[in-house]
Tab-separated table of C-alpha atoms in Angstrom:
chain	number	residue	atom	x	y	z
A	546	UNK	CA	-6.598	-62.723	-25.395
A	547	UNK	CA	-6.241	-59.060	-26.722
A	548	UNK	CA	-8.030	-56.093	-25.473
A	549	UNK	CA	-10.477	-53.854	-26.963
A	550	UNK	CA	-7.553	-51.405	-27.623
A	551	UNK	CA	-5.475	-53.876	-29.329
A	552	UNK	CA	-8.351	-54.667	-31.642
A	553	UNK	CA	-8.947	-51.083	-32.434
A	554	UNK	CA	-5.322	-50.590	-33.252
A	555	UNK	CA	-5.191	-53.630	-35.597
A	556	UNK	CA	-8.236	-52.287	-37.466
A	557	UNK	CA	-6.626	-48.749	-37.684
A	558	UNK	CA	-3.377	-50.264	-38.901
A	559	UNK	CA	-5.209	-52.311	-41.542
A	560	UNK	CA	-7.387	-49.196	-42.503
A	561	UNK	CA	-4.178	-47.147	-43.126
A	562	UNK	CA	-2.388	-49.799	-44.961
A	563	UNK	CA	-5.136	-50.469	-47.356
A	564	UNK	CA	-6.371	-46.676	-47.921
A	565	UNK	CA	-3.751	-44.541	-46.508
A	566	UNK	CA	-3.614	-41.754	-43.822
A	567	UNK	CA	-5.371	-39.277	-46.101
A	568	UNK	CA	-8.300	-41.302	-46.475
A	569	UNK	CA	-8.580	-41.970	-42.654
A	570	UNK	CA	-8.451	-38.233	-42.060
A	571	UNK	CA	-11.288	-37.793	-44.781
A	572	UNK	CA	-13.341	-40.600	-43.144
A	573	UNK	CA	-12.757	-39.082	-39.738
A	574	UNK	CA	-14.097	-35.631	-41.121
A	575	UNK	CA	-17.105	-37.313	-42.685
A	576	UNK	CA	-18.070	-38.962	-39.495
A	577	UNK	CA	-17.495	-35.807	-37.448
A	578	UNK	CA	-19.625	-33.657	-39.715
A	579	UNK	CA	-22.364	-36.355	-40.228
A	580	UNK	CA	-21.883	-37.073	-43.975
A	581	UNK	CA	-24.301	-39.727	-44.817
A	582	UNK	CA	-22.551	-43.337	-44.640
A	583	UNK	CA	-24.124	-43.808	-48.289
A	584	UNK	CA	-21.977	-40.924	-49.521
A	585	UNK	CA	-18.847	-41.904	-47.729
A	586	UNK	CA	-19.269	-45.372	-48.849
A	587	UNK	CA	-19.720	-44.330	-52.570
A	588	UNK	CA	-16.710	-42.032	-52.281
A	589	UNK	CA	-14.427	-44.888	-50.724
A	590	UNK	CA	-15.848	-47.781	-52.873
A	591	UNK	CA	-17.139	-49.632	-49.954
A	592	UNK	CA	-20.507	-50.800	-48.431
A	593	UNK	CA	-22.465	-48.448	-46.093
A	594	UNK	CA	-22.006	-51.388	-43.595
A	595	UNK	CA	-18.328	-51.217	-43.757
A	596	UNK	CA	-18.643	-47.368	-43.022
A	597	UNK	CA	-21.030	-48.009	-40.076
A	598	UNK	CA	-18.337	-50.742	-38.779
A	599	UNK	CA	-15.593	-48.104	-39.083
A	600	UNK	CA	-17.643	-45.541	-37.363
A	601	UNK	CA	-18.149	-47.974	-34.414
A	602	UNK	CA	-14.406	-48.775	-34.272
A	603	UNK	CA	-13.093	-45.421	-34.594
A	604	UNK	CA	-14.809	-43.292	-32.170
A	605	UNK	CA	-18.014	-42.601	-30.298
A	606	UNK	CA	-20.972	-40.416	-31.305
A	607	UNK	CA	-21.751	-37.626	-28.757
A	608	UNK	CA	-24.886	-35.707	-28.332
A	609	UNK	CA	-25.370	-32.615	-26.457
A	610	UNK	CA	-28.187	-30.237	-26.072
A	611	UNK	CA	-27.769	-26.567	-27.312
A	612	UNK	CA	-29.896	-23.746	-26.585
A	613	UNK	CA	-31.284	-21.655	-29.488
A	614	UNK	CA	-30.021	-18.019	-29.379
A	615	UNK	CA	-33.554	-16.591	-28.449
A	616	UNK	CA	-33.511	-18.749	-25.311
A	617	UNK	CA	-30.167	-17.807	-24.264
A	618	UNK	CA	-31.221	-14.030	-24.837
A	619	UNK	CA	-34.280	-14.357	-22.597
A	620	UNK	CA	-32.041	-15.933	-20.004
A	621	UNK	CA	-29.737	-13.137	-19.930
A	622	UNK	CA	-32.303	-10.306	-19.574
């Protein structure tokens, strides 16, 4: 039985074999900058569901809290 890492590596290898390394870079850029799945799907000629699956396979979304500059200024006074 293979590990998640093995499965992930297989998915990445299949993606690169089908679409190429440049397409993987573009996909990761889209995912990193929150381009909509629909936009990415249209550009790549795949379904939004496929983009969602790649998103789940290729990384994790991380959310953090960032203060607005006005709050930061108030704290520094």
